[in-house]
PDB file of C-alpha atoms in Angstrom:
ATOM      1  CA  LEU A1183      85.417 -86.584 -88.299  1.00 31.00           C
ATOM      2  CA  SER A1184      87.205 -87.948 -85.453  1.00 32.00           C
ATOM      3  CA  THR A1185      84.133 -89.340 -83.561  1.00 40.00           C
ATOM      4  CA  LEU A1186      81.592 -91.615 -85.281  1.00 47.00           C
ATOM      5  CA  GLU A1187      78.571 -93.360 -84.118  1.00 50.00           C
ATOM      6  CA  MET A1188      77.520 -96.765 -85.412  1.00 54.00           C
ATOM      7  CA  VAL A1189      73.962 -98.090 -85.613  1.00 50.00           C
ATOM      8  CA  VAL A1190      73.925-101.617 -84.118  1.00 50.00           C
ATOM      9  CA  ALA A1191      70.254-102.417 -84.085  1.00 43.00           C
ATOM     10  CA  SER A1192      67.851-101.618 -86.905  1.00 37.00           C
ATOM     11  CA  SER A1193      64.193-102.161 -87.235  1.00 37.00           C
ATOM     12  CA  THR A1194      61.317-100.879 -89.333  1.00 36.00           C
ATOM     13  CA  VAL A1195      60.899 -98.071 -86.670  1.00 34.00           C
ATOM     14  CA  PRO A1196      63.617 -95.391 -87.215  1.00 36.00           C
ATOM     15  CA  THR A1197      64.870 -95.662 -83.651  1.00 36.00           C
ATOM     16  CA  MET A1198      68.029 -97.656 -82.722  1.00 40.00           C
ATOM     17  CA  SER A1199      70.738 -98.008 -80.217  1.00 42.00           C
ATOM     18  CA  ILE A1200      73.980 -96.160 -81.082  1.00 43.00           C
ATOM     19  CA  TRP A1201      77.627 -97.113 -80.219  1.00 46.00           C
ATOM     20  CA  ARG A1202      80.340 -94.553 -80.465  1.00 44.00           C
ATOM     21  CA  GLY A1203      83.763 -95.166 -81.899  1.00 46.00           C
ATOM     22  CA  GLU A1204      86.887 -93.194 -82.826  1.00 43.00           C
ATOM     23  CA  ARG A1205      89.095 -93.720 -85.837  1.00 42.00           C
ATOM     24  CA  ARG A1206      92.642 -94.437 -84.868  1.00 40.00           C
ATOM     25  CA  GLU A1207      95.184 -95.344 -87.531  1.00 42.00           C
ATOM     26  CA  GLY A1208      92.551 -96.645 -89.938  1.00 41.00           C
ATOM     27  CA  ARG A1209      90.921 -98.634 -87.324  1.00 40.00           C
ATOM     28  CA  ARG A1210      87.570 -98.283 -85.447  1.00 39.00           C
ATOM     29  CA  ASP A1211      87.370 -98.477 -81.627  1.00 39.00           C
ATOM     30  CA  ILE A1212      83.685 -98.948 -80.712  1.00 40.00           C
ATOM     31  CA  SER A1213      82.269 -99.003 -77.291  1.00 42.00           C
ATOM     32  CA  ARG A1214      78.813 -98.677 -75.924  1.00 44.00           C
ATOM     33  CA  ILE A1215      77.830 -95.183 -74.790  1.00 46.00           C
ATOM     34  CA  PRO A1216      76.496 -95.601 -71.205  1.00 48.00           C
ATOM     35  CA  ASN A1217      73.085 -94.344 -70.398  1.00 49.00           C
ATOM     36  CA  LEU A1218      72.511 -92.961 -73.903  1.00 50.00           C
ATOM     37  CA  PRO A1219      68.792 -92.602 -74.865  1.00 54.00           C
ATOM     38  CA  ARG A1220      67.580 -94.229 -78.019  1.00 57.00           C
ATOM     39  CA  ARG A1221      68.019 -91.932 -80.963  1.00 59.00           C
ATOM     40  CA  THR A1222      65.576 -91.096 -83.705  1.00 62.00           C
ATOM     41  CA  ALA A1223      66.478 -90.298 -87.315  1.00 62.00           C
ATOM     42  CA  ARG A1224      65.505 -86.729 -88.726  1.00 62.00           C
ATOM     43  CA  LYS A1225      62.635 -87.080 -91.133  1.00 62.00           C
ATOM     44  CA  ASN A1226      64.638 -85.536 -93.934  1.00 64.00           C
ATOM     45  CA  ILE A1227      67.071 -88.510 -93.855  1.00 66.00           C
ATOM     46  CA  LEU A1228      64.108 -90.939 -94.149  1.00 62.00           C
ATOM     47  CA  LYS A1229      62.512 -88.888 -96.891  1.00 62.00           C
ATOM     48  CA  LYS A1230      65.598 -89.237 -99.023  1.00 67.00           C
ATOM     49  CA  GLY A1231      64.892 -93.057 -99.089  1.00 66.00           C
ATOM     50  CA  ALA A1232      67.837 -93.853 -96.841  1.00 71.00           C
ATOM     51  CA  GLU A1233      67.054 -96.988 -94.675  1.00 79.00           C
ATOM     52  CA  LEU A1234      69.180 -97.113 -91.548  1.00 81.00           C
ATOM     53  CA  ARG A1235      70.837-100.637 -91.152  1.00 85.00           C
ATOM     54  CA  ALA A1236      72.911-102.234 -88.495  1.00 85.00           C
ATOM     55  CA  GLY A1237      76.492-101.207 -89.086  1.00 87.00           C
ATOM     56  CA  ASP A1238      75.647 -97.747 -90.389  1.00 86.00           C
ATOM     57  CA  TYR A1239      77.807 -94.826 -89.335  1.00 86.00           C
ATOM     58  CA  VAL A1240      75.893 -91.662 -88.504  1.00 82.00           C
ATOM     59  CA  THR A1241      76.476 -88.243 -87.083  1.00 81.00           C
ATOM     60  CA  LEU A1242      74.455 -87.272 -84.081  1.00 77.00           C
ATOM     61  CA  GLY A1243      72.884 -83.995 -83.168  1.00 76.00           C
ATOM     62  CA  ASP A1244      70.844 -83.432 -79.954  1.00 73.00           C
ATOM     63  CA  ASN A1245      69.293 -86.882 -79.466  1.00 69.00           C
ATOM     64  CA  VAL A1246      68.811 -86.968 -83.284  1.00 75.00           C
ATOM     65  CA  ILE A1247      70.629 -88.705 -86.116  1.00 78.00           C
ATOM     66  CA  GLU A1248      71.593 -85.947 -88.319  1.00 78.00           C
ATOM     67  CA  GLU A1249      73.269 -87.652 -91.197  1.00 80.00           C
ATOM     68  CA  LEU A1250      73.851 -91.133 -92.589  1.00 83.00           C
ATOM     69  CA  LEU A1251      77.550 -91.350 -93.655  1.00 87.00           C
ATOM     70  CA  PRO A1252      78.526 -93.228 -96.846  1.00 90.00           C
ATOM     71  CA  ARG A1253      78.619 -97.002 -96.653  1.00 91.00           C
ATOM     72  CA  LYS A1254      81.521 -99.143 -97.817  1.00 94.00           C
ATOM     73  CA  ASN A1255      79.053-102.080 -98.573  1.00 94.00           C
ATOM     74  CA  SER A1256      75.500-103.080 -97.912  1.00 91.00           C
ATOM     75  CA  LEU A1257      73.519-106.260 -97.749  1.00 89.00           C
ATOM     76  CA  ILE A1258      69.796-106.502 -98.071  1.00 86.00           C
ATOM     77  CA  ARG A1259      69.388-109.857 -96.160  1.00 81.00           C
ATOM     78  CA  PRO A1260      70.186-109.351 -93.392  1.00 81.00           C
ATOM     79  CA  PRO A1261      69.951-105.577 -93.593  1.00 85.00           C
ATOM     80  CA  VAL A1262      73.547-104.663 -92.480  1.00 89.00           C
ATOM     81  CA  SER A1263      76.264-102.426 -93.802  1.00 91.00           C
ATOM     82  CA  ASN A1264      79.961-101.656 -93.457  1.00 93.00           C
ATOM     83  CA  ILE A1265      80.796-105.280 -93.039  1.00 94.00           C
ATOM     84  CA  ASP A1266      84.516-106.472 -93.105  1.00 94.00           C
ATOM     85  CA  LYS A1267      83.952-110.245 -92.955  1.00 94.00           C
ATOM     86  CA  LEU A1268      81.138-112.769 -93.640  1.00 94.00           C
ATOM     87  CA  LEU A1269      81.506-115.740 -91.390  1.00 93.00           C
ATOM     88  CA  ILE A1270      79.844-118.645 -93.289  1.00 93.00           C
ATOM     89  CA  VAL A1271      78.936-121.231 -90.673  1.00 92.00           C
ATOM     90  CA  ILE A1272      78.461-124.768 -91.911  1.00 90.00           C
ATOM     91  CA  ALA A1273      77.511-127.882 -89.932  1.00 88.00           C
ATOM     92  CA  VAL A1274      79.577-130.898 -90.991  1.00 85.00           C
ATOM     93  CA  ARG A1275      76.405-133.017 -90.110  1.00 83.00           C
ATOM     94  CA  ASN A1276      72.966-132.307 -88.934  1.00 85.00           C
ATOM     95  CA  PRO A1277      72.027-130.384 -91.073  1.00 87.00           C
ATOM     96  CA  ASP A1278      74.197-131.671 -93.852  1.00 84.00           C
ATOM     97  CA  PRO A1279      76.030-128.990 -95.819  1.00 86.00           C
ATOM     98  CA  CYS A1280      74.279-127.409 -98.823  1.00 87.00           C
ATOM     99  CA  PHE A1281      77.097-126.414-101.278  1.00 89.00           C
ATOM    100  CA  TYR A1282      74.732-124.245-103.370  1.00 92.00           C
ATOM    101  CA  ASN A1283      73.951-122.069-100.399  1.00 92.00           C
ATOM    102  CA  ILE A1284      77.620-121.902 -99.368  1.00 92.00           C
ATOM    103  CA  ASP A1285      78.689-120.877-102.911  1.00 93.00           C
ATOM    104  CA  LYS A1286      75.864-118.345-103.028  1.00 94.00           C
ATOM    105  CA  MET A1287      77.027-116.706 -99.807  1.00 94.00           C
ATOM    106  CA  ILE A1288      80.684-116.619-101.070  1.00 94.00           C
ATOM    107  CA  ALA A1289      79.518-115.035-104.325  1.00 95.00           C
ATOM    108  CA  VAL A1290      77.478-112.419-102.484  1.00 94.00           C
ATOM    109  CA  ALA A1291      80.421-111.552-100.175  1.00 95.00           C
ATOM    110  CA  GLU A1292      82.787-111.392-103.085  1.00 95.00           C
ATOM    111  CA  TYR A1293      80.518-109.138-105.058  1.00 95.00           C
ATOM    112  CA  HIS A1294      80.093-106.662-102.177  1.00 96.00           C
ATOM    113  CA  GLY A1295      83.873-106.618-101.291  1.00 96.00           C
ATOM    114  CA  ILE A1296      83.333-108.616 -98.019  1.00 96.00           C
ATOM    115  CA  GLU A1297      85.970-111.165 -96.998  1.00 95.00           C
ATOM    116  CA  PRO A1298      84.237-114.645 -96.734  1.00 95.00           C
ATOM    117  CA  VAL A1299      85.557-116.976 -93.896  1.00 95.00           C
ATOM    118  CA  ILE A1300      84.246-120.512 -93.749  1.00 94.00           C
ATOM    119  CA  ILE A1301      83.715-122.208 -90.412  1.00 92.00           C
ATOM    120  CA  LEU A1302      83.072-125.856 -90.230  1.00 89.00           C
ATOM    121  CA  ASN A1303      81.068-126.424 -87.040  1.00 87.00           C
ATOM    122  CA  LYS A1304      80.229-129.688 -85.370  1.00 82.00           C
ATOM    123  CA  SER A1305      83.586-131.169 -86.305  1.00 77.00           C
ATOM    124  CA  ASP A1306      83.349-133.364 -83.216  1.00 74.00           C
ATOM    125  CA  PHE A1307      80.505-135.407 -84.838  1.00 71.00           C
ATOM    126  CA  GLU A1308      82.177-136.326 -88.057  1.00 69.00           C
ATOM    127  CA  ASP A1309      85.361-136.023 -90.107  1.00 70.00           C
ATOM    128  CA  SER A1310      85.202-132.581 -91.834  1.00 68.00           C
ATOM    129  CA  THR A1311      88.068-133.186 -94.340  1.00 70.00           C
ATOM    130  CA  GLY A1312      85.646-133.620 -97.223  1.00 76.00           C
ATOM    131  CA  VAL A1313      84.097-130.287 -96.932  1.00 79.00           C
ATOM    132  CA  ALA A1314      87.386-128.655 -95.968  1.00 80.00           C
ATOM    133  CA  ASN A1315      89.022-129.971 -99.072  1.00 80.00           C
ATOM    134  CA  VAL A1316      86.366-128.551-101.282  1.00 83.00           C
ATOM    135  CA  TYR A1317      86.750-125.018 -99.886  1.00 85.00           C
ATOM    136  CA  GLY A1318      90.331-125.279 -98.596  1.00 82.00           C
ATOM    137  CA  ALA A1319      91.567-125.281-102.238  1.00 85.00           C
ATOM    138  CA  LEU A1320      90.085-121.852-102.747  1.00 87.00           C
ATOM    139  CA  PRO A1321      91.641-118.613-101.383  1.00 90.00           C
ATOM    140  CA  TYR A1322      89.503-118.524 -98.264  1.00 91.00           C
ATOM    141  CA  ARG A1323      90.246-119.382 -94.645  1.00 92.00           C
ATOM    142  CA  VAL A1324      88.573-122.549 -93.442  1.00 91.00           C
ATOM    143  CA  TYR A1325      88.353-123.265 -89.753  1.00 91.00           C
ATOM    144  CA  ASN A1326      87.314-126.613 -88.123  1.00 88.00           C
ATOM    145  CA  VAL A1327      85.490-125.857 -84.803  1.00 90.00           C
ATOM    146  CA  SER A1328      83.215-127.530 -82.441  1.00 85.00           C
ATOM    147  CA  ALA A1329      81.300-124.752 -80.675  1.00 82.00           C
ATOM    148  CA  SER A1330      79.635-127.056 -78.109  1.00 81.00           C
ATOM    149  CA  GLU A1331      82.967-128.509 -77.005  1.00 85.00           C
ATOM    150  CA  LYS A1332      84.741-125.123 -77.386  1.00 83.00           C
ATOM    151  CA  ASN A1333      87.396-126.541 -79.760  1.00 84.00           C
ATOM    152  CA  GLY A1334      88.787-124.044 -82.196  1.00 82.00           C
ATOM    153  CA  THR A1335      86.540-121.221 -81.060  1.00 85.00           C
ATOM    154  CA  ASP A1336      89.737-119.188 -79.944  1.00 89.00           C
ATOM    155  CA  VAL A1337      90.812-119.150 -83.597  1.00 88.00           C
ATOM    156  CA  VAL A1338      87.415-117.702 -84.671  1.00 88.00           C
ATOM    157  CA  ALA A1339      87.595-115.175 -81.760  1.00 89.00           C
ATOM    158  CA  ASN A1340      90.886-113.908 -83.038  1.00 90.00           C
ATOM    159  CA  GLU A1341      89.577-113.803 -86.687  1.00 89.00           C
ATOM    160  CA  ILE A1342      86.792-111.390 -85.746  1.00 88.00           C
ATOM    161  CA  LYS A1343      88.840-109.032 -83.623  1.00 90.00           C
ATOM    162  CA  GLY A1344      88.596-105.495 -84.631  1.00 88.00           C
ATOM    163  CA  CYS A1345      86.194-106.360 -87.532  1.00 89.00           C
ATOM    164  CA  THR A1346      82.603-105.775 -88.302  1.00 89.00           C
ATOM    165  CA  CYS A1347      81.334-109.324 -88.931  1.00 90.00           C
ATOM    166  CA  VAL A1348      78.169-111.100 -89.867  1.00 91.00           C
ATOM    167  CA  LEU A1349      77.439-114.756 -89.159  1.00 90.00           C
ATOM    168  CA  ALA A1350      75.480-116.567 -91.857  1.00 90.00           C
ATOM    169  CA  GLY A1351      74.348-120.126 -92.324  1.00 88.00           C
ATOM    170  CA  VAL A1352      71.118-122.176 -92.481  1.00 87.00           C
ATOM    171  CA  SER A1353      69.120-122.883 -89.241  1.00 86.00           C
ATOM    172  CA  GLY A1354      70.728-125.425 -86.981  1.00 86.00           C
ATOM    173  CA  VAL A1355      74.413-125.031 -87.829  1.00 83.00           C
ATOM    174  CA  GLY A1356      75.519-123.502 -84.532  1.00 79.00           C
ATOM    175  CA  LYS A1357      75.659-119.693 -85.118  1.00 82.00           C
ATOM    176  CA  SER A1358      74.365-118.929 -81.641  1.00 82.00           C
ATOM    177  CA  THR A1359      76.401-121.619 -79.925  1.00 82.00           C
ATOM    178  CA  LEU A1360      79.520-120.208 -81.686  1.00 79.00           C
ATOM    179  CA  LEU A1361      78.825-116.630 -80.160  1.00 79.00           C
TER     180      LEU A1361
END
């Protein structure tokens, strides 16, 4: 297939927005299809037990999702698929980092073949070298940023270019501010 569609919003209702992309030299170019009506999945896809998720690639018929294409990976929570990178956002302080949760997210990413990237946010509040030393010794990229001050966010923007990424982290670490 030269033209693919990607599900970018999923819900319990089998209707979602679709983005179209073209494969070029192993990369995906995805852009919003202007004025495209919301699509509905054919019942035979849903009867097979397939659950459409954000990130799924599908083929489209006449305003209907005809086929769910194979996934390279898939997560249950959040319900996403075909993820290239998991951006694990950690606050240096407020809330304090929970190393158990961070380790768990890294393990899930590795298990599913997703590249984990660690982002230490709120580095303007406190020195982040302690947390950076713990994970910097591992083979993962660690970035110190201050999303509210816009320090280091350009590095994160370069990290996610051309990738399908998911932001993960506990409440209050600055995921929305980073966006």
